Structures are given as C-alpha cells and as structure tokens.
Amino acid sequence: MIALSQILKRLIRQGKLTVIDPDGREILFDSGTPGPVVKMRLHTKAVTRKLALFPKLYLGEAYMDGELTLEDGNIYDLLDLFTRNIGWGKRNLFVDLGDFVYRFYWFFNQFNPKSRSLKNVAHHYDLSDDFYDLFLDENRQYSCAYYKTPNDSLEQAQVQKMAHIAAKLALKPGQKVLDIGCGWGGMARFLAENADVKVTGVTLSKNQLGYASEKAKQMGLVNKVDYRLTDYRDVTETFDRIVSVGMFEHVGVPHYKQYFKKVKSILSDDGVALIHTIGTADRPSPTNPWIQKYIFPGGYIPPLSEVTPAIEKAGLYVTDIEILRVHYAETLRDWRKRFMAKLETVREIYDDRFCRMWEFYLAASEVSFRNSGLVVFQIQLAKRLTDLPLTRDYISEIEENELNPARVAAE
C-alpha cells in the first residue's frame, strides 16, 4: 500500500480520491482543485501490490474480479479521474510502470498472419447477436458515429457517418465498391441502396457474415451487395472505390506496408479509397495490455506518423485527411448508457464478470477519447491527383443534395 500511495500522491492533481485499503483504513488523495470525486475499496493485499506494479493491466482485472469496488462514484468516474490527471503527450509513473517488459510481448503480438487475424476477430465479434443489439443502433454500426450537433441521436449520427463517408468516395452509378472489414454490413447496404453501386463486403466473422447476408436478403439487395468470409489479402478483383471503417486498427504495424500495397493493387487507376480508423495524437506506444488481453487481441491504435510512411511507400496519394475529435467519445457515451440500461439482460446472457468487463471497456474507451489523445482519422487515398474535384466543397454538397441523412431516414 505504501508504494501505491506514493504513486497516487504524485498522480492526483485534479479532483479527489479516497482509497479504503484491505484493513479498512481510508487514505485521502485530495488535489484541492475541481475534478471527479471518487471513493474506491481494495479488498485484498494482492490487488494492492498488483496495482502498484502494473496498473494498466490490473486495474481492469481488479474491477472485473470484484477485488476493486466503488463506494462513491462509478468506474467511469474513477477512470475519468485517472485519465484527466495522467493527460496525454507526457509520461507518468502511474502509466509507465510495467511497460518495459510488456513492450517485448506487445511487439511480437503485432504480427497478424491470416490464422491469427481470424482468431482475433472471432474473440470479439462472434459474441451473441442479442448482445450487440442491446446497445448498437439499428444498422449495428460498431464504429465512430458523426455528430453534427450534441443533440443528435445515435441512430441519426450513424446515418450521418455513412453519408459523410459516401460523399468522400465521390461515387458514380454502377461502380464497384469493396468494403474491407464490413462488420454487420450496414455501410455496404447504405452505399448500395443510396448510391446505386455494387458492393462487396469482406469479413472474418462468421456471425457478422450470417447477419449481413440475411439483412441484405430482407432488404432486397442481394443483387447489389455480396458479403464474403474472406481476408482482405486474398481479394484479387479490381474496384472503383474501397472503403474500410474500423478495421485498420486490427492490421498490425508490421503489415501496414502490405495493407496499402493491396489497396493500391486492387484499386482502379481512377479509384478512390477512404480509410476510417481510430488513431492517436500521441507518440507511438503499445496497446493497453488490458484491452489487448480481454477485448481486442492484436489491436493497435497508431499515430499518423506510423500510417503515412506506409501509404507513401505503396505509391498512393493522400488526397484528404479529416480528424474527428470527440465524435467517438459521444458514440461511446451513447453505447455505455444503453449498455447500462440493459445490464440485467446482459447478465442473463453472460455473467457478472462479463458485465463488469464490458462496463470497464466502454468507460475506459470513452475517457480515452476525452482525455488521452485518441481521435479518429478519415484518410482519403487515390492513385492520381486529378480524379477528385479541385476543392473539398463537393463533400458537403453531396451530403446535402444526394445523401442528406434526413431524406435518407425518411425514405
């Protein structure tokens, strides 16, 4: 407890934290400045030692296992308190402890051959269909939405996201589009239905494939949307447009060069690609070990400095980059509120530990986008400089006139 107390004493510069140790003693860490006010109880001496040794992993595990409980505030408040004090763009003892050894493990875990990619995808995405329906929108968009106002509903913001991406693709009727990592197929169906294009969606999740195919059948889109259980590395056809939403985080740094070379090789000469991915404004650093172990094995969030060199080496032009700043935080807020409202149902599907694991994941992700430098990159790519309009005004024009979400929703 002495070591953990010294770390927390140096860490807390905003808000107030009270820790009840395993012997029932209360230790107060009061910054004297405004911020979250939280009281947590540590139930065993073992968890106290673990938190002092490697908090990035053991904080989540302690909450999952019930060895850390909250008496004032909730897990979101605790994580908000910690991430506000840690900040981003700097190093902190509470963050760095244990990182040295973990970096070696993380480096080797970034290699994602096809067999490992399939296993990693199944770990997260092949959960119960009923589970995802509890907190996602009606199209099962499991990626950052696009909030034009703070009052937008999740459904509205997800339609706006799809329209925004579609506008950036500058689609023409009859074009062939590839959706890499198509998820439950919502993006592909949106493009096929609203832009008169034919879309091939590839996924490594059997559950997602089954859902997407059935949904396309129900909507009468089987002649315009083709979903496949295929690794993107095995695609050989040529496409006029390529879109990828929320998949690049799973590619792995050693495979960036291969990824963009594949995009170039299957993109037509006048083609356009749009990569939508989580990124960081911070310097490169390993994936959070708790997220790596329990949520997204093989996942990684890169800064632009790691992505753009691979694009340059592939011989593609970066024609536009947009940074979506707090949009994912707002998305995660909506997901977390829906998840917590359906907590009893989740408990019936899985168990208490699973509930705490996902509550921790959603809360940790949200505060990371609010306090820790996480953002979303939308990177537009092309083989030539002349195949898109001279200014980016066309994006808003297409959104308003051709893909207006209000009109799309009404139809």
Coordinates of C-alpha atoms in Angstrom, one line a residue:
M1 CA 0.0 0.0 0.0
I2 CA 3.0 2.3 0.7
A3 CA 4.2 2.1 -3.0
L4 CA 0.7 2.6 -4.4
S5 CA 0.1 5.5 -2.1
Q6 CA 3.3 7.2 -3.3
I7 CA 2.2 6.8 -6.9
L8 CA -1.3 8.2 -6.3
K9 CA 0.0 11.1 -4.2
R10 CA 2.1 12.2 -7.2
L11 CA -0.7 11.5 -9.7
I12 CA -3.7 13.2 -8.3
R13 CA -3.6 16.9 -9.3
Q14 CA -7.3 17.3 -10.1
G15 CA -10.2 16.0 -8.1
K16 CA -10.2 13.8 -5.0
L17 CA -9.7 10.1 -4.5
T18 CA -10.3 8.2 -1.3
V19 CA -8.8 4.6 -1.1
I20 CA -10.1 2.1 1.5
D21 CA -7.3 -0.4 1.9
P22 CA -7.8 -4.1 2.8
D23 CA -7.5 -3.3 6.5
G24 CA -10.3 -0.8 6.3
R25 CA -8.2 2.3 6.6
E26 CA -9.2 5.3 4.5
I27 CA -6.4 7.2 2.6
L28 CA -7.3 10.6 1.1
F29 CA -5.6 12.0 -2.0
D30 CA -7.1 15.5 -2.4
S31 CA -5.7 17.8 -5.1
G32 CA -7.6 20.8 -3.7
T33 CA -8.7 21.6 -7.3
P34 CA -12.0 20.7 -9.0
G35 CA -12.5 17.3 -10.6
P36 CA -14.1 13.9 -10.1
V37 CA -14.6 12.8 -6.5
V38 CA -14.3 9.0 -6.1
K39 CA -14.0 6.5 -3.2
M40 CA -12.7 3.0 -4.0
R41 CA -12.2 0.0 -1.9
L42 CA -9.4 -2.5 -2.4
H43 CA -10.4 -5.9 -1.0
T44 CA -7.1 -7.8 -0.9
K45 CA -3.4 -7.0 -0.3
A46 CA -2.6 -8.9 -3.5
V47 CA -4.6 -6.4 -5.7
T48 CA -2.8 -3.5 -3.9
R49 CA 0.5 -5.0 -4.9
K50 CA -0.6 -5.6 -8.5
L51 CA -1.9 -2.1 -8.9
A52 CA 1.4 -0.7 -7.8
L53 CA 3.3 -3.0 -10.2
F54 CA 1.2 -2.8 -13.4
P55 CA -2.0 -0.7 -13.2
K56 CA -2.6 -0.7 -16.9
L57 CA -3.5 -4.4 -16.7
Y58 CA -4.5 -5.0 -13.1
L59 CA -6.9 -2.1 -12.7
G60 CA -9.3 -3.6 -15.2
E61 CA -8.8 -7.1 -13.8
A62 CA -9.4 -6.0 -10.3
Y63 CA -12.7 -4.4 -11.2
M64 CA -13.8 -7.4 -13.3
D65 CA -13.0 -9.8 -10.4
G66 CA -14.6 -7.7 -7.7
E67 CA -11.4 -7.0 -5.9
L68 CA -11.9 -3.3 -6.5
T69 CA -15.3 -1.7 -5.9
L70 CA -16.6 1.8 -5.9
E71 CA -18.4 3.3 -2.9
D72 CA -18.7 6.9 -4.2
G73 CA -18.9 7.3 -7.9
N74 CA -18.7 4.6 -10.5
I75 CA -16.0 3.1 -12.7
Y76 CA -16.4 5.8 -15.3
D77 CA -15.7 8.4 -12.6
L78 CA -12.6 6.6 -11.5
L79 CA -11.2 6.3 -15.0
D80 CA -12.1 9.9 -15.8
L81 CA -10.2 10.9 -12.6
F82 CA -7.1 8.9 -13.6
T83 CA -7.0 9.9 -17.3
R84 CA -7.6 13.6 -16.5
N85 CA -4.6 13.5 -14.2
I86 CA -2.4 11.5 -16.5
G87 CA -3.3 13.6 -19.5
W88 CA -1.6 12.8 -22.8
G89 CA 1.7 13.8 -24.6
K90 CA 3.7 13.2 -21.5
R91 CA 4.9 10.3 -19.4
N92 CA 3.7 9.4 -15.9
L93 CA 4.9 6.9 -13.3
F94 CA 1.4 5.5 -13.0
V95 CA 1.3 4.9 -16.7
D96 CA 4.8 3.7 -17.4
L97 CA 5.3 1.2 -14.5
G98 CA 5.5 -2.3 -16.0
D99 CA 5.7 -1.0 -19.6
F100 CA 9.3 -2.0 -20.2
V101 CA 8.7 -5.8 -20.1
Y102 CA 5.3 -5.5 -21.7
R103 CA 6.7 -3.8 -24.8
F104 CA 8.6 -7.0 -25.8
Y105 CA 5.4 -9.1 -25.6
W106 CA 3.4 -6.5 -27.5
F107 CA 5.9 -6.2 -30.3
F108 CA 5.6 -9.9 -31.2
N109 CA 1.9 -9.8 -30.8
Q110 CA 1.6 -7.3 -33.6
F111 CA 2.2 -10.0 -36.2
N112 CA -1.2 -10.8 -37.7
P113 CA -1.0 -13.7 -40.2
K114 CA -4.3 -14.8 -41.6
S115 CA -4.8 -17.6 -39.0
R116 CA -4.3 -15.2 -36.1
S117 CA -6.5 -12.5 -37.7
L118 CA -9.3 -15.0 -37.9
K119 CA -8.9 -16.0 -34.2
N120 CA -8.7 -12.3 -33.1
V121 CA -11.8 -11.3 -34.9
A122 CA -13.8 -14.3 -33.5
H123 CA -12.7 -13.3 -30.0
H124 CA -14.6 -10.0 -30.1
Y125 CA -17.2 -10.1 -32.9
D126 CA -18.6 -13.6 -32.6
L127 CA -20.4 -12.9 -29.4
S128 CA -24.2 -13.3 -29.1
D129 CA -26.2 -11.4 -31.7
D130 CA -28.6 -10.5 -29.0
F131 CA -25.8 -8.8 -27.0
Y132 CA -24.8 -6.3 -29.7
D133 CA -28.5 -5.4 -30.4
L134 CA -28.7 -4.2 -26.8
F135 CA -26.6 -1.1 -27.4
L136 CA -25.8 -0.6 -31.1
D137 CA -28.0 1.3 -33.5
E138 CA -30.4 -0.5 -35.8
N139 CA -27.7 -0.9 -38.5
R140 CA -25.3 -2.3 -36.0
Q141 CA -22.6 0.3 -36.8
Y142 CA -19.8 -0.6 -34.4
S143 CA -17.6 2.4 -35.1
C144 CA -17.5 6.1 -34.5
A145 CA -20.6 8.0 -35.4
Y146 CA -20.7 11.5 -36.8
Y147 CA -22.5 14.1 -34.5
K148 CA -23.4 17.3 -36.3
T149 CA -25.0 18.6 -33.0
P150 CA -24.7 17.5 -29.4
N151 CA -28.4 16.6 -29.5
D152 CA -28.1 14.1 -32.4
S153 CA -29.4 10.6 -31.5
L154 CA -27.1 7.6 -32.0
E155 CA -29.2 6.4 -35.0
Q156 CA -29.0 9.9 -36.6
A157 CA -25.3 10.2 -36.0
Q158 CA -24.6 6.8 -37.5
V159 CA -26.5 7.6 -40.7
Q160 CA -24.6 10.9 -40.9
K161 CA -21.3 9.0 -40.6
M162 CA -22.2 6.7 -43.5
A163 CA -23.4 9.7 -45.6
H164 CA -20.2 11.6 -44.8
I165 CA -18.0 8.7 -45.9
A166 CA -20.1 8.0 -49.0
A167 CA -19.7 11.7 -50.0
K168 CA -15.9 11.5 -49.7
L169 CA -15.9 8.5 -52.0
A170 CA -17.5 10.6 -54.8
L171 CA -19.4 7.6 -56.0
K172 CA -20.9 7.2 -59.5
P173 CA -23.7 4.9 -60.5
G174 CA -22.7 1.4 -61.4
Q175 CA -19.3 1.5 -59.7
K176 CA -17.8 -1.5 -57.9
V177 CA -17.0 -0.9 -54.2
L178 CA -15.0 -3.0 -51.8
D179 CA -15.8 -2.7 -48.0
I180 CA -12.8 -4.1 -46.1
G181 CA -13.9 -5.3 -42.7
C182 CA -17.6 -4.8 -43.5
G183 CA -18.8 -5.8 -40.0
W184 CA -22.6 -6.4 -40.0
G185 CA -22.8 -4.9 -43.4
G186 CA -24.5 -1.6 -42.7
M187 CA -22.1 0.6 -44.7
A188 CA -22.3 -1.7 -47.7
R189 CA -26.1 -1.7 -47.6
F190 CA -26.2 2.1 -47.3
L191 CA -24.0 2.6 -50.3
A192 CA -25.9 0.0 -52.4
E193 CA -29.2 1.5 -51.5
N194 CA -28.4 5.2 -51.8
A195 CA -25.6 5.5 -54.4
D196 CA -26.6 2.8 -57.0
V197 CA -23.3 0.9 -56.7
K198 CA -22.4 -2.7 -56.3
V199 CA -20.6 -3.5 -53.0
T200 CA -18.5 -6.5 -52.0
G201 CA -18.0 -6.7 -48.2
V202 CA -15.4 -8.9 -46.7
T203 CA -15.2 -10.0 -43.0
L204 CA -13.5 -12.7 -40.9
S205 CA -16.5 -13.1 -38.6
K206 CA -19.0 -15.9 -39.3
N207 CA -21.6 -14.2 -37.1
Q208 CA -21.3 -10.9 -39.0
L209 CA -21.4 -12.7 -42.4
G210 CA -24.6 -14.5 -41.5
Y211 CA -26.3 -11.4 -40.2
A212 CA -25.2 -9.2 -43.1
S213 CA -26.3 -11.7 -45.7
E214 CA -29.7 -12.2 -44.1
K215 CA -30.2 -8.4 -43.8
A216 CA -29.4 -7.8 -47.4
K217 CA -31.9 -10.5 -48.4
Q218 CA -34.6 -8.9 -46.3
M219 CA -33.9 -5.5 -47.9
G220 CA -33.9 -6.9 -51.5
L221 CA -30.3 -6.1 -52.0
V222 CA -28.9 -9.5 -52.9
N223 CA -28.1 -8.4 -56.4
K224 CA -26.2 -5.3 -55.2
V225 CA -24.4 -6.5 -52.1
D226 CA -22.1 -9.5 -51.9
Y227 CA -20.7 -10.5 -48.5
R228 CA -17.8 -12.9 -48.2
L229 CA -15.9 -14.6 -45.4
T230 CA -12.5 -13.5 -46.9
D231 CA -9.3 -12.0 -45.7
Y232 CA -8.6 -8.7 -47.5
R233 CA -5.2 -10.1 -48.5
D234 CA -7.0 -12.7 -50.6
V235 CA -9.0 -10.3 -52.7
T236 CA -7.9 -10.1 -56.3
E237 CA -10.6 -8.2 -58.2
T238 CA -10.3 -4.6 -59.1
F239 CA -12.6 -2.0 -57.6
D240 CA -13.5 1.6 -58.4
R241 CA -13.8 2.5 -54.7
I242 CA -12.5 1.0 -51.5
V243 CA -13.8 1.8 -48.0
S244 CA -12.7 0.5 -44.7
V245 CA -14.3 1.5 -41.4
G246 CA -12.9 0.4 -38.1
M247 CA -10.8 -2.4 -39.5
F248 CA -7.3 -0.8 -39.8
E249 CA -6.8 -1.0 -36.0
H250 CA -6.6 -4.8 -36.4
V251 CA -4.0 -4.8 -39.3
G252 CA -0.8 -4.7 -37.1
V253 CA 2.1 -2.3 -37.7
P254 CA 4.3 -5.0 -39.4
H255 CA 1.5 -5.4 -42.0
Y256 CA 0.9 -1.7 -42.9
K257 CA 3.0 -1.8 -46.0
Q258 CA 1.3 -5.0 -47.2
Y259 CA -2.1 -3.4 -46.5
F260 CA -1.6 -0.3 -48.6
K261 CA 0.1 -2.2 -51.3
K262 CA -3.0 -4.4 -51.5
V263 CA -5.3 -1.4 -51.6
K264 CA -3.3 0.0 -54.5
S265 CA -3.2 -3.2 -56.4
I266 CA -7.0 -3.7 -56.4
L267 CA -7.9 -0.1 -56.9
S268 CA -8.7 1.1 -60.4
D269 CA -6.5 3.8 -61.9
D270 CA -9.1 6.4 -61.3
G271 CA -10.1 4.9 -58.0
V272 CA -10.6 6.4 -54.5
A273 CA -10.2 4.8 -51.1
L274 CA -11.4 6.0 -47.7
I275 CA -9.8 4.6 -44.5
H276 CA -11.7 5.4 -41.3
T277 CA -9.7 4.3 -38.3
I278 CA -9.0 5.1 -34.6
G279 CA -5.7 7.0 -34.2
T280 CA -3.8 8.8 -31.6
A281 CA -2.4 12.3 -31.3
D282 CA 0.3 10.9 -29.0
R283 CA 3.6 9.3 -29.9
P284 CA 3.6 5.5 -30.8
S285 CA 3.0 3.3 -27.7
P286 CA 1.9 -0.3 -27.1
T287 CA -1.7 -1.2 -27.0
N288 CA -3.2 -1.1 -23.5
P289 CA -2.5 -4.6 -22.1
W290 CA -6.0 -5.0 -20.6
I291 CA -7.6 -4.1 -23.9
Q292 CA -5.1 -6.4 -25.7
K293 CA -5.9 -9.4 -23.4
Y294 CA -9.7 -9.1 -22.9
I295 CA -11.2 -7.0 -25.8
F296 CA -9.1 -6.6 -28.9
P297 CA -6.2 -9.1 -29.2
G298 CA -3.9 -8.0 -31.9
G299 CA -5.4 -4.4 -32.0
Y300 CA -3.3 -1.3 -32.2
I301 CA -4.0 2.5 -32.4
P302 CA -1.4 4.3 -34.5
P303 CA -0.4 8.0 -34.8
L304 CA -0.4 9.4 -38.3
S305 CA 3.4 9.3 -38.2
E306 CA 3.2 5.5 -38.5
V307 CA 0.5 5.4 -41.1
T308 CA 1.6 7.9 -43.8
P309 CA 5.0 6.4 -44.4
A310 CA 3.4 3.1 -45.4
I311 CA 1.0 5.0 -47.7
E312 CA 3.9 6.8 -49.4
K313 CA 5.8 3.6 -49.9
A314 CA 2.8 2.0 -51.5
G315 CA 2.7 4.8 -54.1
L316 CA -0.7 6.2 -53.1
Y317 CA -1.6 9.9 -52.8
V318 CA -3.1 11.2 -49.6
T319 CA -5.8 13.4 -51.0
D320 CA -7.6 14.4 -47.8
I321 CA -7.3 13.8 -44.0
E322 CA -10.0 14.7 -41.5
I323 CA -9.6 14.3 -37.8
L324 CA -12.9 13.5 -35.9
R325 CA -12.1 14.6 -32.4
V326 CA -14.8 14.0 -29.8
H327 CA -17.2 12.1 -32.0
Y328 CA -16.1 8.7 -30.7
A329 CA -16.4 9.8 -27.1
E330 CA -20.0 10.8 -27.8
T331 CA -20.6 7.5 -29.6
L332 CA -19.2 5.5 -26.6
R333 CA -21.3 7.6 -24.2
D334 CA -24.4 6.5 -26.1
W335 CA -23.3 2.9 -26.2
R336 CA -22.5 2.9 -22.5
K337 CA -25.8 4.5 -21.5
R338 CA -27.7 1.8 -23.5
F339 CA -25.5 -1.0 -22.1
M340 CA -26.0 0.1 -18.5
A341 CA -29.8 0.4 -19.1
K342 CA -29.8 -3.3 -20.3
L343 CA -27.4 -4.6 -17.7
E344 CA -29.8 -7.2 -16.3
T345 CA -30.3 -8.6 -19.8
V346 CA -26.6 -8.8 -20.4
R347 CA -26.2 -10.6 -17.1
E348 CA -28.8 -13.2 -18.2
I349 CA -26.8 -13.8 -21.5
Y350 CA -23.4 -14.0 -19.8
D351 CA -22.5 -13.3 -16.1
D352 CA -21.5 -10.6 -13.6
R353 CA -17.8 -10.7 -14.6
F354 CA -18.6 -10.2 -18.3
C355 CA -20.9 -7.2 -17.3
R356 CA -18.1 -5.6 -15.4
M357 CA -15.6 -6.3 -18.1
W358 CA -17.7 -4.5 -20.8
E359 CA -18.6 -1.7 -18.4
F360 CA -14.9 -1.1 -17.9
Y361 CA -14.2 -1.3 -21.6
L362 CA -16.8 1.2 -22.6
A363 CA -15.9 3.6 -19.8
A364 CA -12.2 3.3 -20.4
S365 CA -12.6 3.9 -24.1
E366 CA -14.8 6.9 -23.7
V367 CA -12.4 8.7 -21.2
S368 CA -9.5 7.8 -23.5
F369 CA -11.2 9.8 -26.3
R370 CA -12.0 12.7 -23.9
N371 CA -8.7 12.9 -22.0
S372 CA -5.9 10.7 -23.6
G373 CA -5.4 12.0 -27.1
L374 CA -7.4 9.4 -29.0
V375 CA -9.1 10.6 -32.2
V376 CA -10.4 9.2 -35.5
F377 CA -8.6 9.6 -38.8
Q378 CA -10.5 9.6 -42.1
I379 CA -7.8 9.2 -44.8
Q380 CA -8.8 9.6 -48.4
L381 CA -6.4 8.0 -50.9
A382 CA -6.1 7.9 -54.7
K383 CA -3.7 6.8 -57.4
R384 CA -3.9 10.1 -59.3
L385 CA -4.2 13.7 -58.2
T386 CA -6.8 14.6 -60.8
D387 CA -9.7 12.2 -60.2
L388 CA -11.5 14.2 -57.4
P389 CA -12.9 17.8 -57.5
L390 CA -10.5 20.6 -57.1
T391 CA -11.8 21.6 -53.6
R392 CA -13.4 19.6 -50.9
D393 CA -16.6 21.5 -51.1
Y394 CA -18.1 18.6 -53.0
I395 CA -18.2 16.6 -49.8
S396 CA -20.8 18.8 -48.1
E397 CA -22.6 19.3 -51.4
I398 CA -23.1 15.6 -51.9
E399 CA -24.1 15.1 -48.3
E400 CA -26.8 17.9 -48.5
N401 CA -28.1 17.2 -52.0
E402 CA -27.7 13.5 -52.6
L403 CA -27.2 11.8 -49.3
N404 CA -29.0 14.1 -46.8
P405 CA -29.5 11.9 -43.8
A406 CA -32.9 13.4 -43.1
R407 CA -34.0 12.4 -46.6
V408 CA -32.4 9.0 -46.3
A409 CA -34.1 8.3 -43.0
A410 CA -37.4 9.4 -44.3
E411 CA -37.1 7.1 -47.3

